[in-house]
Tab-separated table of N, CA and C in Angstrom:
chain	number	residue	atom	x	y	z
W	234	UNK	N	0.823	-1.195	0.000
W	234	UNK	CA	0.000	0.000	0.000
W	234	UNK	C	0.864	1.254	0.000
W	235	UNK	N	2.561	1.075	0.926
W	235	UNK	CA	3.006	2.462	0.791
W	235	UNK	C	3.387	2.763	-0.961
W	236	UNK	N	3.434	1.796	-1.223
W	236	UNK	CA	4.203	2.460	-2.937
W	236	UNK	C	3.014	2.943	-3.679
W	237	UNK	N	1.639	2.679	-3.362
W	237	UNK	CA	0.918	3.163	-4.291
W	237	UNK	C	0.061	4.646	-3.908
W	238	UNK	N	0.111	4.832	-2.522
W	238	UNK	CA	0.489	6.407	-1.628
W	238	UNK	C	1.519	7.034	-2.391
W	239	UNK	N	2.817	6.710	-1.995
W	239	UNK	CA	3.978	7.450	-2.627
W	239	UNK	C	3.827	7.694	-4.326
W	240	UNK	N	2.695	6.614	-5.350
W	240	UNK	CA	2.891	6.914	-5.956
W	240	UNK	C	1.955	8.166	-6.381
W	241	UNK	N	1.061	8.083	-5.630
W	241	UNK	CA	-0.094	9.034	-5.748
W	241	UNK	C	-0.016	10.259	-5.606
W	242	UNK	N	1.003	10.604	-4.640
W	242	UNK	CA	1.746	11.735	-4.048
W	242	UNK	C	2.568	12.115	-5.123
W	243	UNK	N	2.901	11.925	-6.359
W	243	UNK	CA	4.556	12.128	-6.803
W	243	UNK	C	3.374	12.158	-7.962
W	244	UNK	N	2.314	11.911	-8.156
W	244	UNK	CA	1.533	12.052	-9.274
W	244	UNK	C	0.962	13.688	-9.071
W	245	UNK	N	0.257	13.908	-7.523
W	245	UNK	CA	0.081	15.319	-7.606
W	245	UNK	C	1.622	16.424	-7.117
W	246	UNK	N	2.069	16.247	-7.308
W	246	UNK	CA	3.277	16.969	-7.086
W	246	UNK	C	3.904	17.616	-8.233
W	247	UNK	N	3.766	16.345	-9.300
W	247	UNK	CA	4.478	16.391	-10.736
W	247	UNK	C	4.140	17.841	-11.610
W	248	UNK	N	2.646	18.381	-11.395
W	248	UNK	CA	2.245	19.492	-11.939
W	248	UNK	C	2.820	20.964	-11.344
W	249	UNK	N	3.794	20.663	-10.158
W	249	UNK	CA	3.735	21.976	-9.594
W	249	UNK	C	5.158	21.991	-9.691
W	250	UNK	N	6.343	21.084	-10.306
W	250	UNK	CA	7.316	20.971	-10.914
W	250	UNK	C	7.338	21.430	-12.226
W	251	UNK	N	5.821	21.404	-12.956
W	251	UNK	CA	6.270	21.947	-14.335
W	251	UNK	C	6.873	23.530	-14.494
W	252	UNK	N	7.673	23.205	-15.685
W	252	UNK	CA	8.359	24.398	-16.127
W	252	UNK	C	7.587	25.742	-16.791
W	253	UNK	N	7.252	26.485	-15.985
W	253	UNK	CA	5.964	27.871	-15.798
W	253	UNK	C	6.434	28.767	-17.194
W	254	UNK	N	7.335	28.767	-17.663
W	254	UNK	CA	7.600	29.261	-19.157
W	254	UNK	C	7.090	28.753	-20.302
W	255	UNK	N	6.314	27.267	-20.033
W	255	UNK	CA	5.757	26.591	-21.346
W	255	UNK	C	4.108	27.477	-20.879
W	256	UNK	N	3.868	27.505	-19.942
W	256	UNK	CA	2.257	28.043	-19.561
W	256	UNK	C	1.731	29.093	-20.242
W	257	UNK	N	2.672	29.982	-20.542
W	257	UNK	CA	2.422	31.305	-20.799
W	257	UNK	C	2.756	31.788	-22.334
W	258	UNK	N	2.706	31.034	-23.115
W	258	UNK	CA	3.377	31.505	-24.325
W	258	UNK	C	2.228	32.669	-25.257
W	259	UNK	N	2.382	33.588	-25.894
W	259	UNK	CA	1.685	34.964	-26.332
W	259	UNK	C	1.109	34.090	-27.735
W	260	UNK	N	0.157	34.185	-28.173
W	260	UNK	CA	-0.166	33.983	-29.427
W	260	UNK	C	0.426	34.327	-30.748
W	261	UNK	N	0.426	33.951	-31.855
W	261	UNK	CA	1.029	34.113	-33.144
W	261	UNK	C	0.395	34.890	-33.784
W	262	UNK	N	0.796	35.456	-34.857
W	262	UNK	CA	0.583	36.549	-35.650
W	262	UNK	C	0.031	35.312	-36.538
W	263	UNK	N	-1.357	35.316	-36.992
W	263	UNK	CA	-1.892	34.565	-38.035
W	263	UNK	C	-1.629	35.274	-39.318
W	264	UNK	N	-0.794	34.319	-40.677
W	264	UNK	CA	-0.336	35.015	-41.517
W	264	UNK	C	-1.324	33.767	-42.434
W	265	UNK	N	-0.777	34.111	-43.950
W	265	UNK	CA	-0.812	33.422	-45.377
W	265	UNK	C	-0.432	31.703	-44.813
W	266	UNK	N	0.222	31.759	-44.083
W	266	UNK	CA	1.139	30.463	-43.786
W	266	UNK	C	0.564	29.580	-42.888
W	267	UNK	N	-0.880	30.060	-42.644
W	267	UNK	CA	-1.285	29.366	-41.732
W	267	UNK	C	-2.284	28.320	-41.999
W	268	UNK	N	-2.601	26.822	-41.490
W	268	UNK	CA	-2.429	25.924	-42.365
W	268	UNK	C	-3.722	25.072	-41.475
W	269	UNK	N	-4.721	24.682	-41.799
W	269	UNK	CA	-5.291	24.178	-40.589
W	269	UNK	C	-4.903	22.731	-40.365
W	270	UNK	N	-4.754	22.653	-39.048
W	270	UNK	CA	-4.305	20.977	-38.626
W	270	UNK	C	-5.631	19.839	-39.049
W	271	UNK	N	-6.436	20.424	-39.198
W	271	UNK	CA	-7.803	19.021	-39.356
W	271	UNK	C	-7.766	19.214	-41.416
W	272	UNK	N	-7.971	20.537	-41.742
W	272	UNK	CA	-8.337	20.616	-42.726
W	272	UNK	C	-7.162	20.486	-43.702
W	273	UNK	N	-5.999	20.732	-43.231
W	273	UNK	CA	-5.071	21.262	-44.139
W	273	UNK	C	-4.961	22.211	-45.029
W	274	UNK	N	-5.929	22.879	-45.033
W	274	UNK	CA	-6.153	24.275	-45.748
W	274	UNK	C	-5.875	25.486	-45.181
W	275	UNK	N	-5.544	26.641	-45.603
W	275	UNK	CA	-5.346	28.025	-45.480
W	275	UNK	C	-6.570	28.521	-44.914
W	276	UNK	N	-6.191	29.147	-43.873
W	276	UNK	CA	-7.350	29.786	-42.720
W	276	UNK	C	-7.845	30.940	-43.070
W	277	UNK	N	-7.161	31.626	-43.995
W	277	UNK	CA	-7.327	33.174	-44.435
W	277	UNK	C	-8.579	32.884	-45.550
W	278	UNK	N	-8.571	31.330	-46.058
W	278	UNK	CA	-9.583	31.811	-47.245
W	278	UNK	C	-11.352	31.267	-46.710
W	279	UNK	N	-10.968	31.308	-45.078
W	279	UNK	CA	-12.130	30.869	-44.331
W	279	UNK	C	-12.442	31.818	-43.642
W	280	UNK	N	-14.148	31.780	-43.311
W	280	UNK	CA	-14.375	33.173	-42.369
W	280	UNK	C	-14.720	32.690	-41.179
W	281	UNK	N	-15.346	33.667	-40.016
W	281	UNK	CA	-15.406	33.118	-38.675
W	281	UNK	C	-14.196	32.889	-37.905
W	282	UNK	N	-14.351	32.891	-36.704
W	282	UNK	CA	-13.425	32.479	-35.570
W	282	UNK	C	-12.190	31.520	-36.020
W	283	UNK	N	-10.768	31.811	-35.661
W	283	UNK	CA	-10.251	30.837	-35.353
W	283	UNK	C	-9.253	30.469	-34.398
W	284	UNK	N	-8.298	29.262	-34.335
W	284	UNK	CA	-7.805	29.220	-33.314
W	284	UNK	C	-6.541	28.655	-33.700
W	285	UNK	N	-5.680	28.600	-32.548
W	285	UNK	CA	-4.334	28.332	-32.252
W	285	UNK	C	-3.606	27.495	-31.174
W	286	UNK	N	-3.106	26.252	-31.176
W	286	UNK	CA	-2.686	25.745	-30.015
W	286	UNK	C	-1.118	26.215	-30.214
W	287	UNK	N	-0.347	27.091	-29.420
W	287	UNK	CA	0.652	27.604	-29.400
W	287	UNK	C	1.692	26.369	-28.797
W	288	UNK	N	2.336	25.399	-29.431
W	288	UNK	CA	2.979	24.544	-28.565
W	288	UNK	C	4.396	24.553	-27.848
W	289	UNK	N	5.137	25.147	-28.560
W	289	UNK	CA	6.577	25.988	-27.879
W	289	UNK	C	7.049	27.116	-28.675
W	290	UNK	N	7.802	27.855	-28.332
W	290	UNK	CA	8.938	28.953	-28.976
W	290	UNK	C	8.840	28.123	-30.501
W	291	UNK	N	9.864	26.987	-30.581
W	291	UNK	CA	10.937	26.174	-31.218
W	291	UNK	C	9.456	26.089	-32.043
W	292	UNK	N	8.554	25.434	-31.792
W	292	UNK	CA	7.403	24.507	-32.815
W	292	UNK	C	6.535	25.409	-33.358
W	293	UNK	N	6.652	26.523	-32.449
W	293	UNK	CA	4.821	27.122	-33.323
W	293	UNK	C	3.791	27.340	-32.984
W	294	UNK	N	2.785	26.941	-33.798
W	294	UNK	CA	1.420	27.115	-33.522
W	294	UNK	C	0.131	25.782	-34.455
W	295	UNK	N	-0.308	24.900	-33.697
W	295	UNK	CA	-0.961	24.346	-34.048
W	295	UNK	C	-2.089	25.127	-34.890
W	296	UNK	N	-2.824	25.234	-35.991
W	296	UNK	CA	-3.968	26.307	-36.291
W	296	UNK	C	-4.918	25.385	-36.559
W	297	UNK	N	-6.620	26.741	-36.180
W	297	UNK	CA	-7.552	25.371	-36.802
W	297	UNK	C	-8.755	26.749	-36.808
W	298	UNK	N	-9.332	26.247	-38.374
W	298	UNK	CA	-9.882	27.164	-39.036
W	298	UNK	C	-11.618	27.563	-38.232
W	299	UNK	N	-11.441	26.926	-37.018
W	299	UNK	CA	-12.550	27.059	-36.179
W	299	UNK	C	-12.761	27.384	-35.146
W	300	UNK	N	-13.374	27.964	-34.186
W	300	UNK	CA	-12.830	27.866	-32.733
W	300	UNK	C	-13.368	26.618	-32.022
W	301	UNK	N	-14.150	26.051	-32.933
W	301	UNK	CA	-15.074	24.572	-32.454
W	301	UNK	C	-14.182	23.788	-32.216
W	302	UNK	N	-13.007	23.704	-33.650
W	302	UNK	CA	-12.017	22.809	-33.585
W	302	UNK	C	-11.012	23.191	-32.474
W	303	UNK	N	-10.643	24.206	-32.270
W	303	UNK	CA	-9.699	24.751	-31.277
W	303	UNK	C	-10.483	23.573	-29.995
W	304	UNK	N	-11.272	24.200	-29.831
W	304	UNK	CA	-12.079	23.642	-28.104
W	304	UNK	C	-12.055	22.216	-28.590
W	305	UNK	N	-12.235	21.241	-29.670
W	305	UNK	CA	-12.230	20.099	-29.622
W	305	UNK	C	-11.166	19.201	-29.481
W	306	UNK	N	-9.478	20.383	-29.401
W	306	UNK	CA	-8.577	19.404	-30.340
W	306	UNK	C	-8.670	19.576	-28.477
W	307	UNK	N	-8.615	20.590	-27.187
W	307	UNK	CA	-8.566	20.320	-26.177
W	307	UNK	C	-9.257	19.135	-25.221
W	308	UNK	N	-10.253	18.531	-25.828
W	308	UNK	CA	-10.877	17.902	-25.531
W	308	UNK	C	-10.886	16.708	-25.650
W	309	UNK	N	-9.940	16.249	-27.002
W	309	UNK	CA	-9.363	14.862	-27.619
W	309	UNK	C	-8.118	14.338	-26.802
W	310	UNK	N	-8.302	13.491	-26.182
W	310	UNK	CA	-7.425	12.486	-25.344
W	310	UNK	C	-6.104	12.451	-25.870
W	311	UNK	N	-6.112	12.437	-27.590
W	311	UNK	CA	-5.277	12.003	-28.123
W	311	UNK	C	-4.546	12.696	-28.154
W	312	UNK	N	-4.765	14.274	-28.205
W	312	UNK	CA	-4.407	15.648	-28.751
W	312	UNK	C	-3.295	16.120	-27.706
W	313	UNK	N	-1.764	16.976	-28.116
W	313	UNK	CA	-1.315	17.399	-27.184
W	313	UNK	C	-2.017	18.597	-25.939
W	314	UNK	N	-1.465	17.926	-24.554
W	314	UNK	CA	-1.969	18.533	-23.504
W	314	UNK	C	-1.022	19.885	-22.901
W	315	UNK	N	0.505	19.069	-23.014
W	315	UNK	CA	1.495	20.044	-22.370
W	315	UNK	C	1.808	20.983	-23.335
W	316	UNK	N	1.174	22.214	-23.771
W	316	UNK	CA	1.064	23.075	-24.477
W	316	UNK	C	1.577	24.565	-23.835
W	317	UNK	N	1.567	25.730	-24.499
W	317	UNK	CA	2.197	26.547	-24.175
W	317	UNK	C	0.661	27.973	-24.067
W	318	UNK	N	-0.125	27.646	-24.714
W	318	UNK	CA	-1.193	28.449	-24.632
W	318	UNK	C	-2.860	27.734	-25.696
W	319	UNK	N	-3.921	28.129	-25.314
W	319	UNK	CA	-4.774	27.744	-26.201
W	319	UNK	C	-5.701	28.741	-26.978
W	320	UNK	N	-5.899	29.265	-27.480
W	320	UNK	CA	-5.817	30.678	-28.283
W	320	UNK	C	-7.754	30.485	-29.217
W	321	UNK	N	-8.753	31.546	-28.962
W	321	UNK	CA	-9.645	31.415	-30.099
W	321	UNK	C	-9.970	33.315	-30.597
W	322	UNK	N	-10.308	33.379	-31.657
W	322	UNK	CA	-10.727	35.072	-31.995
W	322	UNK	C	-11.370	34.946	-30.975
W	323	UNK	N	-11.359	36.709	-30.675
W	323	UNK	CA	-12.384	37.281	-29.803
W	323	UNK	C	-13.008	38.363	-31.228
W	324	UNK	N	-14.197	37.565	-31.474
W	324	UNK	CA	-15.275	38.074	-32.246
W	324	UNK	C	-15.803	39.083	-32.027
W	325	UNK	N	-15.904	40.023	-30.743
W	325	UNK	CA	-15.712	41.450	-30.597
W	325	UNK	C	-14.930	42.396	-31.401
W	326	UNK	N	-13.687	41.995	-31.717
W	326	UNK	CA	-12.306	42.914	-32.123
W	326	UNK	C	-12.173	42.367	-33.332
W	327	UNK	N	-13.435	41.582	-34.218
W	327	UNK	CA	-13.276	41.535	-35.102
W	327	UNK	C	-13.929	42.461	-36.195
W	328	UNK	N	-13.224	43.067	-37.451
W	328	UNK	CA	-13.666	43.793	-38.169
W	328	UNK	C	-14.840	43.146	-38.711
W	329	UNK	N	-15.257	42.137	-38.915
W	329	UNK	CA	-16.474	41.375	-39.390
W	329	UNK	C	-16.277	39.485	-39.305
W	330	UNK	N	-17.358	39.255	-39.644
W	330	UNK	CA	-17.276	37.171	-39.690
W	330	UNK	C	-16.252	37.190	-40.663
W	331	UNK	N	-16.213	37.545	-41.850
W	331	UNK	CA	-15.556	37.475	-42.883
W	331	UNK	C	-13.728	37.968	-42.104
W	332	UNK	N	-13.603	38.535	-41.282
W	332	UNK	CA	-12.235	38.647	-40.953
W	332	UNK	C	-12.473	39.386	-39.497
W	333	UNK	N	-11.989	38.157	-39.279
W	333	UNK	CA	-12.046	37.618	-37.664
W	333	UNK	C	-10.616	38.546	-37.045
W	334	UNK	N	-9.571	38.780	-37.846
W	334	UNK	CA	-8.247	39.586	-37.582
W	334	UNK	C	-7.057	38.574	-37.372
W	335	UNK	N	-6.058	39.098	-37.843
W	335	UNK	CA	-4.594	38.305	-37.676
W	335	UNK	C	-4.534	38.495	-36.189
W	336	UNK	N	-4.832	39.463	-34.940
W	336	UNK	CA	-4.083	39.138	-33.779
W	336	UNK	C	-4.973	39.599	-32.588
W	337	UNK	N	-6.470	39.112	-32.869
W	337	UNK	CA	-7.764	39.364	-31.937
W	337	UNK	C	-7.824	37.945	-30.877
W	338	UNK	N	-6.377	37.793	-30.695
W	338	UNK	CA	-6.882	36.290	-29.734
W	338	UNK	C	-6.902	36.461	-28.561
W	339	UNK	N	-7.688	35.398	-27.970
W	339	UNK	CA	-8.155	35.577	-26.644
W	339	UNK	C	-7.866	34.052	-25.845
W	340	UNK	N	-7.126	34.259	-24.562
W	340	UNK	CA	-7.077	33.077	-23.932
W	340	UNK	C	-8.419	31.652	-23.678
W	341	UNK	N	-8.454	31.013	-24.573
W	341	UNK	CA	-9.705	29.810	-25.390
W	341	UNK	C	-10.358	29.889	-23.761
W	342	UNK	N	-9.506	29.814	-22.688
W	342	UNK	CA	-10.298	28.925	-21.119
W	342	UNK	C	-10.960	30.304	-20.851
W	343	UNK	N	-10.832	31.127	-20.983
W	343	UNK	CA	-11.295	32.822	-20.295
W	343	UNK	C	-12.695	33.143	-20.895
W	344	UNK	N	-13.033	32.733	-22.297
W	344	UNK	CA	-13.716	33.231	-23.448
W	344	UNK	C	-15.071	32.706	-22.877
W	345	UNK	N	-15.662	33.434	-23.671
W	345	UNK	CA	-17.243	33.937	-23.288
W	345	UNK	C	-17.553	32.631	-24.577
W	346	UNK	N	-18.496	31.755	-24.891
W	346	UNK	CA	-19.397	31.418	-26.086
W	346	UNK	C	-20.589	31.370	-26.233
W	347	UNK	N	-20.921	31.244	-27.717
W	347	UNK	CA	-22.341	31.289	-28.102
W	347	UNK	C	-22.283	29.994	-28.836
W	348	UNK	N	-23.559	29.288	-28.160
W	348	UNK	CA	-23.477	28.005	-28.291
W	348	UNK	C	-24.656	27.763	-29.415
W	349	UNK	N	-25.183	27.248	-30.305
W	349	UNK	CA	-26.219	27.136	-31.363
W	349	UNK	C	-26.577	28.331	-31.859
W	350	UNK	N	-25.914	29.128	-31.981
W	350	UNK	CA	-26.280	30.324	-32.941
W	350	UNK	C	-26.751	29.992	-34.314
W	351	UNK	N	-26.897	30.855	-35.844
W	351	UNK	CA	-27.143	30.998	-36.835
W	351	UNK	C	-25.969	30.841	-37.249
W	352	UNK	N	-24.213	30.960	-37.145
W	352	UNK	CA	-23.874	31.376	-37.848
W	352	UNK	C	-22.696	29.962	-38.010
W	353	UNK	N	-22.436	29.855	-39.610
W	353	UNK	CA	-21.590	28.666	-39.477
W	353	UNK	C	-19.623	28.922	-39.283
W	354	UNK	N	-19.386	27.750	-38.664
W	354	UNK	CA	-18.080	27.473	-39.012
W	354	UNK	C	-17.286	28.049	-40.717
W	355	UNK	N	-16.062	28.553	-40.556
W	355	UNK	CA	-15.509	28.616	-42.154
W	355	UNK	C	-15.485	27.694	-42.884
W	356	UNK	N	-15.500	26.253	-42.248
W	356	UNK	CA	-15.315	25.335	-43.593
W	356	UNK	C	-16.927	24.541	-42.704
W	357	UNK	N	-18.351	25.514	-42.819
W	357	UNK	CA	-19.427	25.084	-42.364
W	357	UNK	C	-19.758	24.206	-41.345
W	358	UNK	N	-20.819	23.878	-41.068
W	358	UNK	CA	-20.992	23.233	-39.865
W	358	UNK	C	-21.533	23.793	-38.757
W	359	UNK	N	-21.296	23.758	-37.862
W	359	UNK	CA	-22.104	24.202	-36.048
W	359	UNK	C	-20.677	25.241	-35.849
W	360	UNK	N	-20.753	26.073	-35.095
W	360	UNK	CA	-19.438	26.919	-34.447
W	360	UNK	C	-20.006	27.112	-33.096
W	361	UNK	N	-19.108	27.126	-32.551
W	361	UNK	CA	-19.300	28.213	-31.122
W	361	UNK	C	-18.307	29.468	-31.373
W	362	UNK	N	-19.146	30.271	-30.856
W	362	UNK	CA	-18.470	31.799	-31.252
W	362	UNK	C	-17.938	32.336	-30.042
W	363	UNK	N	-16.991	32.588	-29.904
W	363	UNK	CA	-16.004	33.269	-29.042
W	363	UNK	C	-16.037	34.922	-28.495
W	364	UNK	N	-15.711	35.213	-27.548
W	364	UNK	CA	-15.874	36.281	-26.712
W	364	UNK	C	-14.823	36.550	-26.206
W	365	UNK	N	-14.511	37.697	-25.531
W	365	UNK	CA	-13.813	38.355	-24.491
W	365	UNK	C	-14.845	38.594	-23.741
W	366	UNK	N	-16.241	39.019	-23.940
W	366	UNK	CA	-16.799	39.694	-22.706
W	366	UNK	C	-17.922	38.493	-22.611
W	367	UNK	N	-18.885	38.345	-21.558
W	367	UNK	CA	-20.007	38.407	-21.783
W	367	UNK	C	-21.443	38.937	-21.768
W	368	UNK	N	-20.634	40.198	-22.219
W	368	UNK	CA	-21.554	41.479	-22.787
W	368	UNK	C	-21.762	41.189	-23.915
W	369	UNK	N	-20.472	41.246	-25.064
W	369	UNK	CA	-20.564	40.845	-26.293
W	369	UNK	C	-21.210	39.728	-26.798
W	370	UNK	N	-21.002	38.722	-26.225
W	370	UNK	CA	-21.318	37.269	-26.159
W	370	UNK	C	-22.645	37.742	-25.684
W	371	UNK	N	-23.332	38.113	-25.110
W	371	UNK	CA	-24.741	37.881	-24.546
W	371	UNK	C	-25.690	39.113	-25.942
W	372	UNK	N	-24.821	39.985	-26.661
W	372	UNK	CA	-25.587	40.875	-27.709
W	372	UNK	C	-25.486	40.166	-28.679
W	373	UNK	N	-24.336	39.170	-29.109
W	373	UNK	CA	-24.340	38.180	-30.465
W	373	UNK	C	-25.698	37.105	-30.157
W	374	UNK	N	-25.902	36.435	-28.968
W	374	UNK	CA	-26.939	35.441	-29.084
W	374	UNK	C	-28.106	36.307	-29.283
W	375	UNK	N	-28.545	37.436	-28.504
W	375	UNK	CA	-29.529	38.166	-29.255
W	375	UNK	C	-30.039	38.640	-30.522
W	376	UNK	N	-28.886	38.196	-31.069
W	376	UNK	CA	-29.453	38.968	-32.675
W	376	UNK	C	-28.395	37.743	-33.469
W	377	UNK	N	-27.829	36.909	-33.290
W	377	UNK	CA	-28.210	35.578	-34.170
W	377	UNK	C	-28.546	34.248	-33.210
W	378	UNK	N	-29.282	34.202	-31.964
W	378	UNK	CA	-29.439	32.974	-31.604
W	378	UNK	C	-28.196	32.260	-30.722
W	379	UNK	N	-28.829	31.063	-29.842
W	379	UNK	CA	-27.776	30.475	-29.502
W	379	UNK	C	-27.699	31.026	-27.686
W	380	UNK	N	-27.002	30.329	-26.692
W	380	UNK	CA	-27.031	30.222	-25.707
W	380	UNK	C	-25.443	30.788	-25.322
W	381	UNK	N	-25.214	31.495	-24.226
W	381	UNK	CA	-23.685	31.669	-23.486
W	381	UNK	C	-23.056	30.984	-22.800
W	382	UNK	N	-22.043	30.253	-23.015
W	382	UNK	CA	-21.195	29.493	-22.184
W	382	UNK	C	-19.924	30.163	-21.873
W	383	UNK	N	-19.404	28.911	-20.648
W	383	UNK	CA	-17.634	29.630	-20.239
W	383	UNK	C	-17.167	28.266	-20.787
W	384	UNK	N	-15.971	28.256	-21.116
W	384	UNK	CA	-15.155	26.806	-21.616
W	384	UNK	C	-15.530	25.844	-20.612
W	385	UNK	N	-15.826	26.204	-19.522
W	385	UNK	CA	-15.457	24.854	-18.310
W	385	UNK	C	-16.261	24.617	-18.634
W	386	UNK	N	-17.393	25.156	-19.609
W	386	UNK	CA	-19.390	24.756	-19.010
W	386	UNK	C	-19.356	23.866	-20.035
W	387	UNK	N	-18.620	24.506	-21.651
W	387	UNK	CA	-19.115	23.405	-22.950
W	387	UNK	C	-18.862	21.940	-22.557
W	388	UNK	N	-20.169	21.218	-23.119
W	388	UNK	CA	-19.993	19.628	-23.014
W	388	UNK	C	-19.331	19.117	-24.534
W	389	UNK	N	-19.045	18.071	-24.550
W	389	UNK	CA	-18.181	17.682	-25.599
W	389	UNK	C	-19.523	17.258	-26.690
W	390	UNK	N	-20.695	17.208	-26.842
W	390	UNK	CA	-21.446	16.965	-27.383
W	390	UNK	C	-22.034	18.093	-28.397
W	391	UNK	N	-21.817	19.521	-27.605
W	391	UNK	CA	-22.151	20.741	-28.118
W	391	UNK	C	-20.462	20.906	-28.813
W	392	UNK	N	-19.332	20.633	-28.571
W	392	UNK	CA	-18.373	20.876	-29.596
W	392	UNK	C	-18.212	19.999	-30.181
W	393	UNK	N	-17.862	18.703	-29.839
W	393	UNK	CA	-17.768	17.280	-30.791
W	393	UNK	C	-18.938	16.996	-31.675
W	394	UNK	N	-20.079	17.411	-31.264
W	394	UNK	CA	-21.143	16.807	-31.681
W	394	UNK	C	-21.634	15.648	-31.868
W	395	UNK	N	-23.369	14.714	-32.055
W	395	UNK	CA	-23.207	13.950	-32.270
W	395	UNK	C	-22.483	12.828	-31.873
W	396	UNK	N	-21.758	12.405	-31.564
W	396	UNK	CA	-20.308	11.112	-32.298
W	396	UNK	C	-19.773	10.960	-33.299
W	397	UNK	N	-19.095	12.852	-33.590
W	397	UNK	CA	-18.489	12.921	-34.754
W	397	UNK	C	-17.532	13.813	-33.770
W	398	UNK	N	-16.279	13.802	-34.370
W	398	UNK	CA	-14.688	14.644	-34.183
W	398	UNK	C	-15.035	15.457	-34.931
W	399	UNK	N	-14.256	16.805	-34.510
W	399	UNK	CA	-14.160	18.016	-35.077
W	399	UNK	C	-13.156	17.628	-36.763
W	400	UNK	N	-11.990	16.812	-36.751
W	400	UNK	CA	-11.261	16.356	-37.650
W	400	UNK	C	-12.280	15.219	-38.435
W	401	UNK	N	-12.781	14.594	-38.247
W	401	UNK	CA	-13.958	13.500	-39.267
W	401	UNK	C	-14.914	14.181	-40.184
W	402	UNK	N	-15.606	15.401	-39.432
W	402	UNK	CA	-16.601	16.673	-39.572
W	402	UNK	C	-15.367	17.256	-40.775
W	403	UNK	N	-14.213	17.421	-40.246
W	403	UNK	CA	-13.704	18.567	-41.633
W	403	UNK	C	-13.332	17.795	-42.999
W	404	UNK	N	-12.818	16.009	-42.614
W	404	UNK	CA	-12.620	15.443	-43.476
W	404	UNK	C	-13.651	15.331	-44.402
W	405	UNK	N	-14.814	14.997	-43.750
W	405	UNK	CA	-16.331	15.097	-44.688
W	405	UNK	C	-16.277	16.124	-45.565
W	406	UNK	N	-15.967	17.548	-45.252
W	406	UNK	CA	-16.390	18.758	-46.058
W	406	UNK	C	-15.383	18.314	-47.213
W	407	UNK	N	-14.492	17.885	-47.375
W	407	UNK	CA	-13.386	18.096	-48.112
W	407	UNK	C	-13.222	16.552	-48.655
């Protein structure tokens, strides 16, 4: 019984050893070059929200032409966890759906959403729409529909949908 105490102990411990410089990494300047991880396509020629898993200095930025997909790739078991930041537009500071902005991101866990709105994903589908406030977030469901969430609240059913992956969903379109 003591080794599986000790190991239990050294299991919650392990997180407060991590290295606090991967936690914090600033978001990327979304350029031409940006590539979506599900779709493999260019994010610029998509409208609506999108997102960024920032994974180190050295690597980059995971991109994904959705913020659905952003919140889903967090949600996939499979998907990297020890990341450096998780990044979606804040649809406030955007000049329109059609251009969401190269550098309107907002920390993905902080963000306000609108959950079943009217309005689709860039490469179609269901979106959840992203916030900084939920002021903003509470005037978008008013005038296209749809409910307010905080990240902790979305269930994986309202982003995964169904028993479909955000990556299966983009393979379909394409």
């Amino acid at each position: 019984m003591k080794p599986l105490l000790i190991a239990a102990l050294l299991t919650l411990a392990l997180p407060a050893c991590r290295d606090e410089t991967t936690a914090a990494l600033p978001p990327v300047t979304m350029t031409a070059e940006a590539i979506g991880r599900y779709c493999g396509m260019n994010l610029m020629e998509h409208e609506g929200p999108k997102g960024q898993v920032v994974l180190s200095k050295e690597m980059g930025a995971y991109w994904f032409s959705s913020a659905r997909d952003t919140v889903a790739f967090s949600m996939m078991p499979d998907e990297v966890k020890d990341h450096g930041g998780l990044y979606v537009s804040d649809m406030a500071k955007a000049a329109s759906w059609a251009d969401p902005g190269a550098d309107n991101w907002i920390d993905a866990t902080k963000a306000f959403y609108v959950v079943g709105s009217t309005m689709q994903a860039g490469m179609g589908g269901a979106e959840i729409v992203p916030f900084g406030s939920r002021v903003a977030a509470e005037a978008f469901a008013a005038d296209k529909g749809g409910s307010v969430q905080t990240f902790d609240k979305l269930t994986p059913d309202e982003v995964l949908g169904a028993g479909e992956t955000a990556a299966e969903e983009a393979g379909d379109a394409h």
